[in-house]
CSV table of C-alpha atoms in Angstrom, one decimal:
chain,number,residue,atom,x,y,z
A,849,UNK,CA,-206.3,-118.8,-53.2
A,850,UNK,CA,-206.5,-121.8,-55.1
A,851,UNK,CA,-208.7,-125.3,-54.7
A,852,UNK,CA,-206.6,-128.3,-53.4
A,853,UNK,CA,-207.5,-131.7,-53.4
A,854,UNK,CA,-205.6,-133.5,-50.3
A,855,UNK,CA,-205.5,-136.8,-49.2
A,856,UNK,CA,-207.0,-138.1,-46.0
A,857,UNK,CA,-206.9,-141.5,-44.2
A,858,UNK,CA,-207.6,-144.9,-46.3
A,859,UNK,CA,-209.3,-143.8,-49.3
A,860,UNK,CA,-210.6,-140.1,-48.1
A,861,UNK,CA,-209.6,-136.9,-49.3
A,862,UNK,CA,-210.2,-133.1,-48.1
A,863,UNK,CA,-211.2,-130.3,-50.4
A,864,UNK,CA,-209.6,-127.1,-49.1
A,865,UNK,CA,-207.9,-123.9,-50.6
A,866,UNK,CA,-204.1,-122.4,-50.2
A,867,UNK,CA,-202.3,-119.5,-50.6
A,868,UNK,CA,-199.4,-119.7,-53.1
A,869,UNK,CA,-195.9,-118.0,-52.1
A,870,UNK,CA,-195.9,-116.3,-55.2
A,871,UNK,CA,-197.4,-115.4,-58.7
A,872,UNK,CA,-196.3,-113.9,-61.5
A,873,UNK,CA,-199.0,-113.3,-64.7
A,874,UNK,CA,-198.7,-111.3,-68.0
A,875,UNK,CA,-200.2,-110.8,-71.4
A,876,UNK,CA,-202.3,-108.9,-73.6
A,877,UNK,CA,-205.2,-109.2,-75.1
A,878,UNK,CA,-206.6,-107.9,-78.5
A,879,UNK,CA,-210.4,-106.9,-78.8
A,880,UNK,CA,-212.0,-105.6,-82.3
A,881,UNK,CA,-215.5,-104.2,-82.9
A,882,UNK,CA,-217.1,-103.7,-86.0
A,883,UNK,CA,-220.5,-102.2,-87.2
A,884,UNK,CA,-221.3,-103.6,-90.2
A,885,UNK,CA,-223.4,-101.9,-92.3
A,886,UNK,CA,-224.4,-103.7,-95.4
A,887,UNK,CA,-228.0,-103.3,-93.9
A,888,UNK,CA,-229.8,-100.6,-94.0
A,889,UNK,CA,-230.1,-98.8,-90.5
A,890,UNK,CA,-234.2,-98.7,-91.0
A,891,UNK,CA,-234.1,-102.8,-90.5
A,892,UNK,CA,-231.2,-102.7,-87.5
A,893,UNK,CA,-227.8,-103.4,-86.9
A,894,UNK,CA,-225.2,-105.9,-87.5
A,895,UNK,CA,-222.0,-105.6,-84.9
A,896,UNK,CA,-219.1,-108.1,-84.9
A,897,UNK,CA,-216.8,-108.5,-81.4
A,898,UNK,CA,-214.1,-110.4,-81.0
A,899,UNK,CA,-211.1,-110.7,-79.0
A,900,UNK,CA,-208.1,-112.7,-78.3
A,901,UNK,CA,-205.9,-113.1,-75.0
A,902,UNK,CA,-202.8,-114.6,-74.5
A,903,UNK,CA,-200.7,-114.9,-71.5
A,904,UNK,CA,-198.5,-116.6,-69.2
A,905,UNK,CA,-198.7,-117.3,-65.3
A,906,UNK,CA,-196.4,-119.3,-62.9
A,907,UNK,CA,-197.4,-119.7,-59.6
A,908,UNK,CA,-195.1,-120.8,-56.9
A,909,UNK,CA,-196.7,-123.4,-54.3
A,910,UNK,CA,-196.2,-123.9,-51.0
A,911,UNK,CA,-194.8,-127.5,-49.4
A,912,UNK,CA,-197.5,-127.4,-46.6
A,913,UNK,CA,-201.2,-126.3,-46.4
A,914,UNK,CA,-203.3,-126.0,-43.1
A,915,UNK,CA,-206.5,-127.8,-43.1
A,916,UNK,CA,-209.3,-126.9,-40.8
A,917,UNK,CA,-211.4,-129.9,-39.9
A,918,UNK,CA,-214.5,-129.7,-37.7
A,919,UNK,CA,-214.5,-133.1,-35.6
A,920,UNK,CA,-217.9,-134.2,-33.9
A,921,UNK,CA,-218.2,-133.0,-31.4
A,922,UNK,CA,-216.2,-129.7,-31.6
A,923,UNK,CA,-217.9,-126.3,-32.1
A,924,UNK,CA,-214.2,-125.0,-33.3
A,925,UNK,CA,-212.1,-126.6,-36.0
A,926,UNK,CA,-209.0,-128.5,-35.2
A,927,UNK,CA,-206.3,-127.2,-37.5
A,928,UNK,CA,-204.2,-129.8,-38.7
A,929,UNK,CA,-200.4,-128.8,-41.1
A,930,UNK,CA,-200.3,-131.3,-43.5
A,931,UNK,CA,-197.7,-131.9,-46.5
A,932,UNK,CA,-198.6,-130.9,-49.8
A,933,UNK,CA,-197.6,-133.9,-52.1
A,934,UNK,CA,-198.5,-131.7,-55.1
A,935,UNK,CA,-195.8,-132.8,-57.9
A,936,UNK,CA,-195.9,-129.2,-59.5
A,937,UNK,CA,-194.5,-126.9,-57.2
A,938,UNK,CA,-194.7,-124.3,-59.9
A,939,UNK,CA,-197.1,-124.1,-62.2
A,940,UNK,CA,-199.6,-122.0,-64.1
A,941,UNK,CA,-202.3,-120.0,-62.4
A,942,UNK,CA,-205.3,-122.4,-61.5
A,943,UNK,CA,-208.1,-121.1,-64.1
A,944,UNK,CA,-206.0,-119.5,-65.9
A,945,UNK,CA,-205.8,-120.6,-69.7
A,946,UNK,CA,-202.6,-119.5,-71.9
A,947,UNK,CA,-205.4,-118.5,-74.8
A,948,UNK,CA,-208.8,-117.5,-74.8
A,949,UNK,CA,-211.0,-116.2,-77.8
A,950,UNK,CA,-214.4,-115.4,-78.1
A,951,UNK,CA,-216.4,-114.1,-81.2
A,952,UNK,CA,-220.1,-113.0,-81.7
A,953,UNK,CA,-222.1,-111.5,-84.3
A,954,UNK,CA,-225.3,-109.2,-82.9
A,955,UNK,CA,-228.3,-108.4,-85.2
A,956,UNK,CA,-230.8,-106.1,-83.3
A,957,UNK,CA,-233.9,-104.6,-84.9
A,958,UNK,CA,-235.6,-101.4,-84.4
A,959,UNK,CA,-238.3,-103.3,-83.0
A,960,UNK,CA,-236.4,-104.7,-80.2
A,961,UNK,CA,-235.5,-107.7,-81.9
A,962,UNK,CA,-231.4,-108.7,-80.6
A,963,UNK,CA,-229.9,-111.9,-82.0
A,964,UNK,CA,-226.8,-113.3,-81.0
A,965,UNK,CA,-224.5,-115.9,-81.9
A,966,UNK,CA,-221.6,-116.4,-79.7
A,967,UNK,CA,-218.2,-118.5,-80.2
A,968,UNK,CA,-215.5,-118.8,-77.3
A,969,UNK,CA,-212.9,-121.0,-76.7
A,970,UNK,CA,-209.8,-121.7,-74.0
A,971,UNK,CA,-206.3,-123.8,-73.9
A,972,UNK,CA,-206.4,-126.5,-71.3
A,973,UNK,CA,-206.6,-124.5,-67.4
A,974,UNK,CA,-205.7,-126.2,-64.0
A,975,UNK,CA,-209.2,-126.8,-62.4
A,976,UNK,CA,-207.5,-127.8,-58.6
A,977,UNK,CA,-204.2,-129.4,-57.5
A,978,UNK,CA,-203.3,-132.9,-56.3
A,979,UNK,CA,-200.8,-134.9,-56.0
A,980,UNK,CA,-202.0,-137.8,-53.5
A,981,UNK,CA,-205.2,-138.3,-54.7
A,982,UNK,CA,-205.9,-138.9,-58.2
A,983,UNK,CA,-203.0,-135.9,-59.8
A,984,UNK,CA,-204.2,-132.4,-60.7
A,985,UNK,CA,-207.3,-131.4,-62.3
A,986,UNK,CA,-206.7,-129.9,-65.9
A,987,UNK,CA,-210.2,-128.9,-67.9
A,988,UNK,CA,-209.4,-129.5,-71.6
A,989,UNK,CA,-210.0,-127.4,-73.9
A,990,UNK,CA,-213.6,-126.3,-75.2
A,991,UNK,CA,-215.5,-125.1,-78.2
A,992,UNK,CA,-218.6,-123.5,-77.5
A,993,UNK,CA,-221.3,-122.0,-79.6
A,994,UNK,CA,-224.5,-120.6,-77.8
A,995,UNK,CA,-227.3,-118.6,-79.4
A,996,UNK,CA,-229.1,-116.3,-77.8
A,997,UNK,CA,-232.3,-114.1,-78.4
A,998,UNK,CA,-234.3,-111.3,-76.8
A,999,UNK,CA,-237.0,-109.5,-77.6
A,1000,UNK,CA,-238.2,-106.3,-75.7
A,1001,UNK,CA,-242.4,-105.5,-75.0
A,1002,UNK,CA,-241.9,-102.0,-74.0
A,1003,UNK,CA,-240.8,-102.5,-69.8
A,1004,UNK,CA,-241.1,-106.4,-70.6
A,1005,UNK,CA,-238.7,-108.4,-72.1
A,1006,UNK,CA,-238.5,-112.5,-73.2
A,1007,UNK,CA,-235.3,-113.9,-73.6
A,1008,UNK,CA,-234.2,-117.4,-75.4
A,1009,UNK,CA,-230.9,-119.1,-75.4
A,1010,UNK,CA,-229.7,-122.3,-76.8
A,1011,UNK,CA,-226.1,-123.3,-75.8
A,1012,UNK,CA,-223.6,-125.5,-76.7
A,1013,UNK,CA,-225.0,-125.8,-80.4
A,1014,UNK,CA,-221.7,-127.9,-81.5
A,1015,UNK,CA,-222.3,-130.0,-78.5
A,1016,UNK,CA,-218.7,-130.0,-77.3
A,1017,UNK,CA,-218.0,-131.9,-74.0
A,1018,UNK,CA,-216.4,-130.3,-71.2
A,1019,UNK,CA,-213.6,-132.6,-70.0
A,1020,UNK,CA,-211.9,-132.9,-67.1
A,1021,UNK,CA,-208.9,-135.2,-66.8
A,1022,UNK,CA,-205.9,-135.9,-64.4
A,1023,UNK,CA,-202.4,-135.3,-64.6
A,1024,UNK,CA,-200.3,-137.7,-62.1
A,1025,UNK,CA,-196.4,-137.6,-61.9
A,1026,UNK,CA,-196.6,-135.8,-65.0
A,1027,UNK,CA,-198.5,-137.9,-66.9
């Protein structure tokens, strides 16, 4: 079920989901962790994850939707066919980025100390579709860096997370006809 952006009368649209006819997805992904012990166990551990997908998806769309619109009035929704002007009729997998990969390096005490820096990144993914109104809905790529701390009080625990330390902007842009 994917998101689709449709357009209505004058300058209205519809938000509403479809099924695709078809889908086809592979790939693999490739995950390492590593202890690292250059430091003594008696002041904690240091562990190192990271792992790397890559894959491929190619949805086939339909060339109509049904929308279900509630008009005033009406306890039931009217359910309306409509086109589906989407210009990609097969396409990738909406969310679905060709890469992802994600790193961290975790540093926990025996006192209950647990640091963690965390890296992950994406290729550009397909956020919802559209043709009529403004083109699909790609979100480009992003870099993000978040650091995140917890410390443990016997039962109790206090958590602290800063994200987006390389303050990367998460942008979402258009694609009409192609373009």
């Amino acid at each position: 079920i994917e998101e689709s952006i449709v357009a209505g009368f004058g300058r209205s649209y519809y938000q509403t989901w479809q099924n695709a006819l078809a889908a086809k997805l592979s790939g693999i992904e490739l995950e390492l962790r590593k202890n690292l012990s250059f430091i003594p166990a008696k002041y904690g551990f240091v562990n190192m994850n990271t792992n790397l997908t890559l894959s491929s998806s190619e949805v086939n769309a339909p060339d109509s939707s049904s929308l279900y619109i509630v008009a005033e009035g009406n306890s039931a929704p009217d359910i309306v066919k409509i086109f589906n002007r989407v210009t990609d009729k097969t396409r990738p997998l909406q969310g679905q980025s060709n890469l992802v990969f994600n790193f961290s390096m975790n540093y926990k005490t025996p006192s209950g100390l647990d640091l963690n820096l965390v890296y992950n990144t994406f290729s550009r993914r397909l956020v919802a579709l559209s043709g009529d109104v403004a083109g699909s809905y790609w979100e480009l790529p992003f870099h993000s860096l978040n650091f995140v701390t917890k410390k443990k009080f016997g039962s109790f625990s206090l958590s602290f997370r800063i994200k987006n330390l390389i303050n990367d902007n998460v942008v979402i842009a258009h694609d009409f006809n192609g373009k």
